[in-house]
Structure formats: C-alpha cells, structure tokens
C-alpha cells in the first residue's frame, strides 16, 4: 500500500502567516467596518516599473508573431538575463561571477527550499533563530530536521540572534554542514558587515561547510560599504550558494522571477554543486516565461534602475518614519535602515502573540509575532515598511500609543 511522507505529519500547527490571516479575518468578521492597516506579511505594494511593463508588453507582441514566438525557455534562464545579472549584480561590485553560474527561477522561496535536493539527508543544518520559516520547514519535510519537540527540531542547530549579539549570529559551537544565512535579515532587519561575513566564509571553508546565503533584500541596503553579495567576500566562491529575487527589489512578488548563484569553484566530495543544480533544474524545472525574463532584464536598463531607486526610496522613507516614531516613544528596535523590516522589542512581560492581539484589537494594526520565526523571536514583533506612507506612519503612532 502507498505510504505518505511522514515528515509532513511532524510539522507543527499552522504556518505562521496562515494563523495571522485567520486572526485578521476573524477580527474583520466581528468588526465589518474596521479599517485594518497591514504591517504583517512582507508583500510589496508599488506597481511594476514602467520600464518593466514596456519590456513585457513588447515580449507579449513577440510571442504573438510566428517569427519571434518562443516555446520552452532554457531551464537555467535566457542568456540575455543571465549576462545582465552577472555584469550588473556581481561584476560591477567586484564579485567575479559569470553568467553560467546563474540559474534564473520563479522564486527564491522555492530555490532555498529545493536546494536541499543536492545535499545528503544526514547533513547537519544550522539556521538562525529567529528565521525565515521556509529554511526550517523544507528541511523538516525532507527529513533532515529530526523531531519537533518544545518548539525546536532535534537535528537542527539553532544560532540565536538576540539583542546581545545585535542580531548577528555567532559561529556554531558544534560541527555543522549547511548554514542558512539571510542578510539583510528577514525578520530582524539586521545587516551583516563584510568583516562579519568574512568570519562565516572562513569558517565554512575551514570546516567544509556550505553557506546558503539569502540576499533577497540586498536592494534595500542604503549604507555605503555594506556587502550586497556573499561573493564580495574573499573565499566565498568555494563555500557559498546565493539566492536573489526580483520580488522585493522590483515588485515581482506576483510576477515571479528570481535566481540562484552556484559558483563553478564550489566542489564537494569531488562533485560540482553547480553541475548538480544544473541537472536538478533541467529535470524538475521548465524555466521562467520569456515575458517575465524580459521584464526582469528591463530592471537593469537606465530607466529601470532609476525606477528601482525611486521605489526602494519610497519604502525606506516609510521605514525611517516608522523608526522615528517608535524610537521617540522609547521603544527599542532593530532594522529599517538597510532593510524593509523593523524588529520591535516589546515592553517587559508582553509575549509576541499577546502584543499581536493587543495591536489588532486596540490599534487595528496587523503585525507579525516574532515568536512565529523561532523561540528567540519571543517578545518581538516584525513590522514591514511596504505600506502607504500615511497609513504606515499612522500605524506606527497607534502602535506607540498602545504599547506605551
Ligand atoms: N527569502 C526571504 C528571506 C524572504 O523573505 C522571501 C519572501 O518573503 C523570499 C526569500 C521569497 O522570495 P520569492 O518571492 O522570490 O520566492
């Protein structure tokens, strides 16, 4: 008789965002005229850039002509996009990455979950705590996380990110094989310096570990001198895979385009991880649509870059406004400087879900409970700067008043 993958039954309760959505829905049913401000889920609100729309419209026209019609896209992406990515996102920043090390995909979420396919199940996985839940749940589904007990998985190594280490994890005390890092971080908004990342690269090279570096939010880095890519760090090409996305950078959350970088120098047990990922993608993935890849390529045009800058500034002005209001109210926060996320430390004694409920009921603001990202997130809330300026500032005022 057929058997299911029993690892799924080990997964705890509801996925964080489903629970947030359920509570929000219940509130709206009880208060049908309420106007909620959503500072919870990290979705963008600005439309696609005009340069992207124009490129996609042109691509639609091409698809309607027999002479320029295209069928299946190359599984690893069209050369026109891979070349632009290599030149603009890496070579321009001094990182020696070439087009054939770039794999265009439909999302960083699926890539950072699917990357596990090329690694053995008995690798020890390290994750930050708090953490973007996909790294944990995808490893739990494949059987790499062990058993879920008291809020933690028995085989995962958790790297606490707390106020004491300014939300930058310390190197693990025990041997680990795969290490997920995310900077700028979701959920804390913390960003790592080159010196901090160098420690991780040196550690991974010395231990024979692989870093799985999620840079989905690199476009939000405003502080000059901070690395945008792990490959700006000496030695990273022999130990790191990087995930990038057009989702937050260019408003592609509903359009879907991302990419993963697997350098040719990354060789484990004599096997090229680049070749393994290539094989995996060719077998399990059929490419991103031509129209979408043309849209993504337009992000790198002069007009696209200017529109990107305007959009990121729009969100980061929100972040600055939210930060100011919360700080003036005496609240302690991290993030919102090089990241669209603001991580709020709750006043003593208030748990994340208690604060979530309080702010929903009293301020009509939806946030994300920090404890949903891991036990070190208890006592924190995550807010995003992806809203409208007026409502973001109003929400910050209401949060400040409710927590005072
Ligand atoms: N990585 C992080 C850290 C994220 O926060 C998100 C989305 O919220 C993703 C990846 C997913 O990106 P994509 O839309 O490309 O799947």
CSV table of C-alpha atoms and ligand atoms in Angstrom, one decimal:
chain,number,residue,atom,x,y,z
A,1,UNK,CA,0.0,0.0,0.0
A,2,UNK,CA,1.2,3.5,-0.7
A,3,UNK,CA,2.8,5.4,2.1
A,4,UNK,CA,3.0,9.1,2.6
A,5,UNK,CA,6.0,11.2,3.6
A,6,UNK,CA,5.5,11.0,7.3
A,7,UNK,CA,7.8,14.0,7.9
A,8,UNK,CA,4.8,16.2,7.0
A,9,UNK,CA,2.9,14.9,10.0
A,10,UNK,CA,5.7,16.1,12.2
A,11,UNK,CA,5.2,19.8,11.1
A,12,UNK,CA,3.8,21.9,13.9
A,13,UNK,CA,0.4,23.7,13.7
A,14,UNK,CA,-0.4,26.4,11.2
A,15,UNK,CA,2.1,28.1,9.0
A,16,UNK,CA,2.8,31.5,10.7
A,17,UNK,CA,1.2,33.7,8.0
A,18,UNK,CA,-2.0,31.5,7.8
A,19,UNK,CA,-2.5,32.0,11.6
A,20,UNK,CA,-2.0,35.8,11.2
A,21,UNK,CA,-4.5,35.8,8.3
A,22,UNK,CA,-7.0,33.7,10.3
A,23,UNK,CA,-6.9,36.1,13.2
A,24,UNK,CA,-7.2,39.1,10.9
A,25,UNK,CA,-10.2,37.5,9.2
A,26,UNK,CA,-11.9,36.7,12.5
A,27,UNK,CA,-11.4,40.4,13.6
A,28,UNK,CA,-12.9,41.7,10.3
A,29,UNK,CA,-15.9,39.3,10.7
A,30,UNK,CA,-16.5,40.7,14.2
A,31,UNK,CA,-15.9,44.3,13.1
A,32,UNK,CA,-17.0,44.5,9.5
A,33,UNK,CA,-16.4,48.3,9.2
A,34,UNK,CA,-12.9,48.2,10.7
A,35,UNK,CA,-10.0,49.6,8.6
A,36,UNK,CA,-7.0,47.4,9.3
A,37,UNK,CA,-3.5,48.6,8.5
A,38,UNK,CA,-1.4,45.6,7.4
A,39,UNK,CA,2.2,45.8,8.6
A,40,UNK,CA,2.3,42.0,8.7
A,41,UNK,CA,3.1,39.9,5.6
A,42,UNK,CA,6.0,41.1,3.6
A,43,UNK,CA,4.4,41.8,0.2
A,44,UNK,CA,5.2,44.9,-1.9
A,45,UNK,CA,2.5,47.5,-2.7
A,46,UNK,CA,4.1,49.6,-5.5
A,47,UNK,CA,3.2,48.5,-9.1
A,48,UNK,CA,5.7,47.1,-11.6
A,49,UNK,CA,8.1,49.8,-13.0
A,50,UNK,CA,7.0,51.4,-16.4
A,51,UNK,CA,10.3,50.1,-17.9
A,52,UNK,CA,9.4,46.6,-16.9
A,53,UNK,CA,5.8,46.9,-18.2
A,54,UNK,CA,7.1,48.2,-21.6
A,55,UNK,CA,9.5,45.3,-21.9
A,56,UNK,CA,6.9,42.8,-21.0
A,57,UNK,CA,4.4,44.3,-23.5
A,58,UNK,CA,6.9,44.1,-26.2
A,59,UNK,CA,7.6,40.5,-25.3
A,60,UNK,CA,3.9,39.7,-25.5
A,61,UNK,CA,3.9,41.1,-29.0
A,62,UNK,CA,6.9,38.9,-29.9
A,63,UNK,CA,5.1,35.9,-28.6
A,64,UNK,CA,2.1,36.7,-30.9
A,65,UNK,CA,4.2,36.5,-34.1
A,66,UNK,CA,5.3,33.2,-35.6
A,67,UNK,CA,8.7,34.7,-36.4
A,68,UNK,CA,9.5,35.7,-32.8
A,69,UNK,CA,7.4,33.2,-30.9
A,70,UNK,CA,9.3,31.2,-28.2
A,71,UNK,CA,8.3,27.9,-26.6
A,72,UNK,CA,10.1,26.4,-23.6
A,73,UNK,CA,12.7,28.7,-22.1
A,74,UNK,CA,16.1,27.4,-21.3
A,75,UNK,CA,15.8,25.8,-17.8
A,76,UNK,CA,18.6,28.0,-16.4
A,77,UNK,CA,17.3,31.2,-17.9
A,78,UNK,CA,17.8,33.2,-21.1
A,79,UNK,CA,21.4,34.4,-21.8
A,80,UNK,CA,20.3,38.0,-22.1
A,81,UNK,CA,19.1,38.0,-18.5
A,82,UNK,CA,22.0,35.9,-17.0
A,83,UNK,CA,24.5,38.1,-18.7
A,84,UNK,CA,22.9,41.3,-17.2
A,85,UNK,CA,22.7,39.7,-13.8
A,86,UNK,CA,26.4,38.7,-13.9
A,87,UNK,CA,27.6,42.1,-15.0
A,88,UNK,CA,25.3,44.4,-13.0
A,89,UNK,CA,24.7,42.5,-9.8
A,90,UNK,CA,28.1,40.9,-9.4
A,91,UNK,CA,31.0,42.1,-11.7
A,92,UNK,CA,30.0,45.7,-11.1
A,93,UNK,CA,30.5,45.2,-7.4
A,94,UNK,CA,33.9,43.4,-7.9
A,95,UNK,CA,32.4,39.9,-7.5
A,96,UNK,CA,33.7,37.5,-10.2
A,97,UNK,CA,30.5,35.7,-11.1
A,98,UNK,CA,29.8,34.6,-14.6
A,99,UNK,CA,26.5,34.1,-16.5
A,100,UNK,CA,26.8,30.3,-16.5
A,101,UNK,CA,26.9,30.3,-12.7
A,102,UNK,CA,23.4,31.9,-12.6
A,103,UNK,CA,20.2,29.9,-12.6
A,104,UNK,CA,17.0,32.0,-13.2
A,105,UNK,CA,14.0,30.7,-11.4
A,106,UNK,CA,10.4,31.5,-10.4
A,107,UNK,CA,11.3,32.3,-6.8
A,108,UNK,CA,13.9,32.4,-4.1
A,109,UNK,CA,11.4,30.6,-1.8
A,110,UNK,CA,11.3,27.5,-4.0
A,111,UNK,CA,15.1,27.7,-4.6
A,112,UNK,CA,16.1,27.9,-1.0
A,113,UNK,CA,13.7,25.0,-0.2
A,114,UNK,CA,14.7,22.9,-3.3
A,115,UNK,CA,18.4,23.3,-2.8
A,116,UNK,CA,18.2,20.5,-0.3
A,117,UNK,CA,17.8,18.1,-3.2
A,118,UNK,CA,21.5,18.2,-4.0
A,119,UNK,CA,22.6,17.5,-0.4
A,120,UNK,CA,22.6,14.3,1.6
A,121,UNK,CA,19.9,13.9,4.2
A,122,UNK,CA,22.3,13.4,7.1
A,123,UNK,CA,23.9,16.8,6.8
A,124,UNK,CA,23.6,18.9,9.9
A,125,UNK,CA,21.8,22.1,9.1
A,126,UNK,CA,22.2,25.4,11.0
A,127,UNK,CA,19.6,28.1,11.0
A,128,UNK,CA,19.3,31.4,12.7
A,129,UNK,CA,16.7,31.9,15.4
A,130,UNK,CA,14.6,33.8,14.6
A,131,UNK,CA,14.5,32.6,11.0
A,132,UNK,CA,12.6,32.8,7.7
A,133,UNK,CA,10.4,29.6,8.2
A,134,UNK,CA,11.0,28.2,4.7
A,135,UNK,CA,14.5,27.0,5.6
A,136,UNK,CA,13.3,25.1,8.6
A,137,UNK,CA,10.1,23.6,7.2
A,138,UNK,CA,11.6,22.5,3.9
A,139,UNK,CA,14.4,20.6,5.8
A,140,UNK,CA,11.7,19.1,8.1
A,141,UNK,CA,9.7,17.9,5.1
A,142,UNK,CA,12.7,16.2,3.6
A,143,UNK,CA,13.6,14.5,7.0
A,144,UNK,CA,16.7,16.5,7.8
A,145,UNK,CA,15.3,18.2,10.9
A,146,UNK,CA,14.6,15.2,13.1
A,147,UNK,CA,11.7,15.5,15.6
A,148,UNK,CA,9.8,18.6,16.7
A,149,UNK,CA,10.0,19.0,20.5
A,150,UNK,CA,9.2,22.0,22.6
A,151,UNK,CA,9.3,24.4,19.7
A,152,UNK,CA,12.6,23.2,18.2
A,153,UNK,CA,13.7,20.5,15.8
A,154,UNK,CA,16.0,17.9,17.3
A,155,UNK,CA,18.6,17.7,14.5
A,156,UNK,CA,18.8,21.4,13.6
A,157,UNK,CA,21.4,23.6,15.1
A,158,UNK,CA,19.9,27.0,16.1
A,159,UNK,CA,22.1,30.1,16.0
A,160,UNK,CA,20.5,32.6,18.4
A,161,UNK,CA,20.1,36.2,17.1
A,162,UNK,CA,19.4,38.4,20.1
A,163,UNK,CA,19.9,41.9,21.3
A,164,UNK,CA,23.1,40.8,22.9
A,165,UNK,CA,24.8,39.9,19.6
A,166,UNK,CA,23.0,42.8,17.7
A,167,UNK,CA,21.0,40.0,15.8
A,168,UNK,CA,24.1,38.8,14.1
A,169,UNK,CA,24.7,35.1,14.9
A,170,UNK,CA,27.9,33.7,16.4
A,171,UNK,CA,29.7,30.8,14.7
A,172,UNK,CA,28.3,27.5,15.8
A,173,UNK,CA,29.9,25.7,18.8
A,174,UNK,CA,29.4,22.3,17.2
A,175,UNK,CA,30.1,21.0,13.7
A,176,UNK,CA,27.5,21.9,11.0
A,177,UNK,CA,27.4,21.2,7.3
A,178,UNK,CA,24.8,23.5,5.8
A,179,UNK,CA,24.3,27.0,7.1
A,180,UNK,CA,21.4,29.3,6.1
A,181,UNK,CA,22.2,33.0,6.4
A,182,UNK,CA,20.0,35.8,5.3
A,183,UNK,CA,21.2,39.4,5.1
A,184,UNK,CA,19.6,41.9,5.2
A,185,UNK,CA,17.7,39.7,7.5
A,186,UNK,CA,14.1,38.7,7.5
A,187,UNK,CA,12.7,39.0,10.1
A,188,UNK,CA,15.1,41.2,12.2
A,189,UNK,CA,16.2,43.7,9.5
A,190,UNK,CA,19.8,43.3,10.7
A,191,UNK,CA,22.5,43.5,8.1
A,192,UNK,CA,26.0,42.0,8.2
A,193,UNK,CA,29.2,43.8,7.6
A,194,UNK,CA,32.0,42.4,5.3
A,195,UNK,CA,34.1,41.6,8.4
A,196,UNK,CA,31.2,39.6,9.9
A,197,UNK,CA,30.5,37.7,6.6
A,198,UNK,CA,34.3,37.0,6.3
A,199,UNK,CA,34.2,35.1,9.5
A,200,UNK,CA,31.4,32.9,8.1
A,201,UNK,CA,33.2,32.3,4.8
A,202,UNK,CA,36.5,31.4,6.6
A,203,UNK,CA,34.6,29.1,9.0
A,204,UNK,CA,32.8,27.3,6.1
A,205,UNK,CA,36.0,26.9,4.1
A,206,UNK,CA,37.8,25.6,7.1
A,207,UNK,CA,35.1,23.2,8.1
A,208,UNK,CA,34.0,22.0,4.6
A,209,UNK,CA,30.5,23.5,5.2
A,210,UNK,CA,28.3,25.3,2.6
A,211,UNK,CA,26.7,28.6,3.2
A,212,UNK,CA,23.2,29.1,1.8
A,213,UNK,CA,23.1,32.9,1.6
A,214,UNK,CA,19.7,34.5,1.1
A,215,UNK,CA,20.2,38.0,-0.3
A,216,UNK,CA,16.5,38.6,-1.3
A,217,UNK,CA,16.7,42.1,0.3
A,218,UNK,CA,20.1,43.3,-0.9
A,219,UNK,CA,18.5,46.2,-2.9
A,220,UNK,CA,17.4,47.8,0.4
A,221,UNK,CA,20.9,48.3,1.6
A,222,UNK,CA,21.5,52.0,1.9
A,223,UNK,CA,24.6,52.2,4.0
A,224,UNK,CA,27.7,52.5,1.7
A,225,UNK,CA,30.3,49.8,2.2
A,226,UNK,CA,28.0,47.0,3.3
A,227,UNK,CA,28.3,43.9,1.1
A,228,UNK,CA,25.3,43.2,-1.2
A,229,UNK,CA,26.5,39.7,-2.1
A,230,UNK,CA,28.4,37.0,-0.3
A,231,UNK,CA,30.7,36.9,-3.3
A,232,UNK,CA,32.1,40.3,-2.4
A,233,UNK,CA,33.8,38.3,0.4
A,234,UNK,CA,37.2,36.7,-0.2
A,235,UNK,CA,36.9,32.9,-0.5
A,236,UNK,CA,33.1,32.8,-0.9
A,237,UNK,CA,33.1,31.1,-4.2
A,238,UNK,CA,34.4,27.8,-2.7
A,239,UNK,CA,31.7,27.7,0.0
A,240,UNK,CA,28.6,29.7,-0.8
A,241,UNK,CA,25.4,29.5,-2.8
A,242,UNK,CA,23.4,32.7,-3.0
A,243,UNK,CA,19.7,33.3,-3.5
A,244,UNK,CA,18.4,36.5,-5.1
A,245,UNK,CA,14.9,37.6,-6.1
A,246,UNK,CA,13.2,40.3,-8.1
A,247,UNK,CA,10.2,40.1,-5.8
A,248,UNK,CA,11.0,42.8,-3.3
A,249,UNK,CA,13.6,44.5,-5.4
A,250,UNK,CA,11.3,45.2,-8.4
A,251,UNK,CA,7.8,44.3,-7.3
A,252,UNK,CA,7.8,40.8,-8.8
A,253,UNK,CA,6.1,39.0,-5.9
A,254,UNK,CA,3.1,38.3,-8.2
A,255,UNK,CA,5.1,38.1,-11.4
A,256,UNK,CA,7.7,35.6,-10.2
A,257,UNK,CA,11.4,35.8,-11.1
A,258,UNK,CA,14.4,35.1,-9.0
A,259,UNK,CA,17.8,33.5,-9.4
A,260,UNK,CA,20.3,31.3,-7.6
A,261,UNK,CA,24.1,31.5,-8.0
A,262,UNK,CA,26.1,28.4,-7.7
A,263,UNK,CA,29.8,29.1,-8.5
A,264,UNK,CA,31.9,26.6,-10.5
A,265,UNK,CA,34.5,26.6,-7.8
A,266,UNK,CA,32.0,25.1,-5.3
A,267,UNK,CA,33.1,21.5,-5.3
A,268,UNK,CA,32.1,19.0,-2.6
A,269,UNK,CA,33.4,15.4,-2.5
A,270,UNK,CA,34.8,15.9,-6.0
A,271,UNK,CA,31.3,16.9,-7.3
A,272,UNK,CA,30.5,20.3,-8.7
A,273,UNK,CA,27.4,21.7,-7.0
A,274,UNK,CA,26.8,23.9,-10.0
A,275,UNK,CA,26.6,20.8,-12.2
A,276,UNK,CA,24.3,19.1,-9.7
A,277,UNK,CA,22.0,22.1,-9.5
A,278,UNK,CA,22.0,22.3,-13.3
A,279,UNK,CA,21.0,18.7,-13.5
A,280,UNK,CA,18.3,19.2,-10.9
A,281,UNK,CA,16.8,22.2,-12.6
A,282,UNK,CA,16.9,20.6,-16.1
A,283,UNK,CA,15.0,17.6,-14.6
A,284,UNK,CA,12.5,19.3,-12.3
A,285,UNK,CA,12.0,22.8,-13.7
A,286,UNK,CA,11.0,24.1,-17.1
A,287,UNK,CA,12.1,27.7,-17.0
A,288,UNK,CA,10.6,31.1,-16.4
A,289,UNK,CA,8.5,32.6,-19.1
A,290,UNK,CA,10.1,34.7,-21.8
A,291,UNK,CA,7.8,37.6,-21.0
A,292,UNK,CA,8.8,37.7,-17.3
A,293,UNK,CA,12.5,37.4,-18.1
A,294,UNK,CA,12.3,40.3,-20.5
A,295,UNK,CA,10.6,42.3,-17.7
A,296,UNK,CA,13.4,41.3,-15.3
A,297,UNK,CA,16.0,42.3,-17.8
A,298,UNK,CA,14.4,45.8,-18.0
A,299,UNK,CA,15.2,46.3,-14.3
A,300,UNK,CA,18.8,46.7,-15.4
A,301,UNK,CA,18.1,49.4,-18.0
A,302,UNK,CA,18.9,53.1,-17.1
A,303,UNK,CA,15.1,53.8,-16.7
A,304,UNK,CA,14.7,50.6,-14.8
A,305,UNK,CA,17.5,51.4,-12.4
A,306,UNK,CA,16.0,54.9,-11.8
A,307,UNK,CA,12.6,53.5,-11.1
A,308,UNK,CA,14.0,50.9,-8.8
A,309,UNK,CA,15.8,53.6,-6.8
A,310,UNK,CA,12.5,55.6,-6.5
A,311,UNK,CA,10.6,52.5,-5.3
A,312,UNK,CA,13.2,51.4,-2.8
A,313,UNK,CA,13.4,55.0,-1.5
A,314,UNK,CA,9.6,55.1,-1.2
A,315,UNK,CA,9.7,52.0,1.1
A,316,UNK,CA,12.8,53.2,3.0
A,317,UNK,CA,11.3,56.6,3.7
A,318,UNK,CA,8.4,54.7,5.3
A,319,UNK,CA,10.9,52.7,7.3
A,320,UNK,CA,12.7,55.8,8.5
A,321,UNK,CA,9.3,57.4,9.5
A,322,UNK,CA,8.2,54.3,11.4
A,323,UNK,CA,11.6,54.0,13.1
A,324,UNK,CA,11.5,57.7,14.3
A,325,UNK,CA,8.0,57.4,15.8
A,326,UNK,CA,8.8,54.2,17.6
A,327,UNK,CA,12.1,55.4,18.9
A,328,UNK,CA,10.6,58.7,20.1
A,329,UNK,CA,8.1,56.6,22.1
A,330,UNK,CA,11.1,55.0,23.8
A,331,UNK,CA,10.7,51.6,22.1
A,332,UNK,CA,13.7,49.5,21.2
A,333,UNK,CA,14.0,48.5,17.5
A,334,UNK,CA,16.4,46.9,15.0
A,335,UNK,CA,16.2,47.1,11.2
A,336,UNK,CA,14.5,49.6,9.0
A,337,UNK,CA,17.9,51.1,7.9
A,338,UNK,CA,19.1,48.7,5.3
A,339,UNK,CA,16.0,46.6,5.3
A,340,UNK,CA,12.2,47.0,4.9
A,341,UNK,CA,11.7,45.1,8.2
A,342,UNK,CA,11.6,46.6,11.6
A,343,UNK,CA,12.0,44.3,14.6
A,344,UNK,CA,10.4,45.8,17.7
A,345,UNK,CA,11.3,44.6,21.2
A,346,UNK,CA,8.1,44.5,23.3
A,347,UNK,CA,7.9,46.0,26.7
A,348,UNK,CA,8.6,43.5,29.5
A,349,UNK,CA,6.1,40.8,30.1
A,350,UNK,CA,4.3,41.1,26.8
A,351,UNK,CA,4.5,38.0,24.6
A,352,UNK,CA,4.6,38.3,20.8
A,353,UNK,CA,1.1,36.9,20.3
A,354,UNK,CA,-0.3,39.0,23.2
A,355,UNK,CA,1.1,42.1,21.5
A,356,UNK,CA,-0.2,41.0,18.2
A,357,UNK,CA,-3.7,40.6,19.6
A,358,UNK,CA,-3.4,43.9,21.5
A,359,UNK,CA,-2.4,45.8,18.4
A,360,UNK,CA,-5.1,44.2,16.3
A,361,UNK,CA,-7.8,45.0,18.9
A,362,UNK,CA,-6.7,48.4,20.1
A,363,UNK,CA,-4.7,49.8,17.1
A,364,UNK,CA,-6.3,47.9,14.2
A,365,UNK,CA,-2.8,47.2,13.0
A,366,UNK,CA,-1.7,43.8,11.8
A,367,UNK,CA,1.9,42.9,12.6
A,368,UNK,CA,3.8,39.5,12.7
A,369,UNK,CA,4.5,37.9,16.0
A,370,UNK,CA,8.3,37.4,16.4
A,371,UNK,CA,7.8,34.1,18.2
A,372,UNK,CA,6.5,32.7,14.9
A,373,UNK,CA,10.0,32.9,13.5
A,374,UNK,CA,11.6,30.9,16.3
A,375,UNK,CA,11.9,30.9,20.1
A,376,UNK,CA,14.4,33.8,20.2
A,377,UNK,CA,11.7,35.9,18.4
A,378,UNK,CA,9.5,35.7,21.5
A,379,UNK,CA,9.0,39.2,22.9
A,380,UNK,CA,9.4,40.8,19.5
A,381,UNK,CA,7.1,41.9,16.6
A,382,UNK,CA,8.0,42.3,13.0
A,383,UNK,CA,6.7,45.2,11.0
A,384,UNK,CA,7.2,45.9,7.3
A,385,UNK,CA,7.7,49.2,5.5
A,386,UNK,CA,5.8,48.1,2.4
A,387,UNK,CA,2.7,50.1,3.0
A,388,UNK,CA,1.5,53.5,2.0
A,389,UNK,CA,3.4,56.4,3.8
A,390,UNK,CA,0.3,57.8,5.5
A,391,UNK,CA,-1.0,54.6,6.8
A,392,UNK,CA,2.5,53.3,7.8
A,393,UNK,CA,3.1,56.4,10.0
A,394,UNK,CA,-0.5,56.2,11.4
A,395,UNK,CA,0.1,52.6,12.3
A,396,UNK,CA,3.4,53.5,14.0
A,397,UNK,CA,1.7,56.2,16.0
A,398,UNK,CA,-1.0,53.7,17.1
A,399,UNK,CA,1.5,51.1,18.0
A,400,UNK,CA,3.5,53.6,20.0
A,401,UNK,CA,0.3,54.7,21.8
A,402,UNK,CA,-0.9,51.1,22.5
A,403,UNK,CA,2.5,49.9,23.9
A,404,UNK,CA,3.3,53.0,26.0
B,1,LIG,N1,13.9,34.8,1.1
B,1,LIG,C1,13.4,35.6,2.1
B,1,LIG,C2,14.3,35.9,3.2
B,1,LIG,C3,12.1,36.2,2.0
B,1,LIG,O1,11.7,37.0,3.0
B,1,LIG,C4,11.3,35.9,0.9
B,1,LIG,C5,9.9,36.4,0.8
B,1,LIG,O2,9.3,36.9,1.7
B,1,LIG,C6,11.8,35.0,-0.1
B,1,LIG,C7,13.1,34.5,0.1
B,1,LIG,C8,10.9,34.6,-1.2
B,1,LIG,O3,11.2,35.3,-2.4
B,1,LIG,P1,10.4,34.9,-3.7
B,1,LIG,O4,9.3,35.8,-3.8
B,1,LIG,O5,11.5,35.1,-4.8
B,1,LIG,O6,10.0,33.5,-3.7
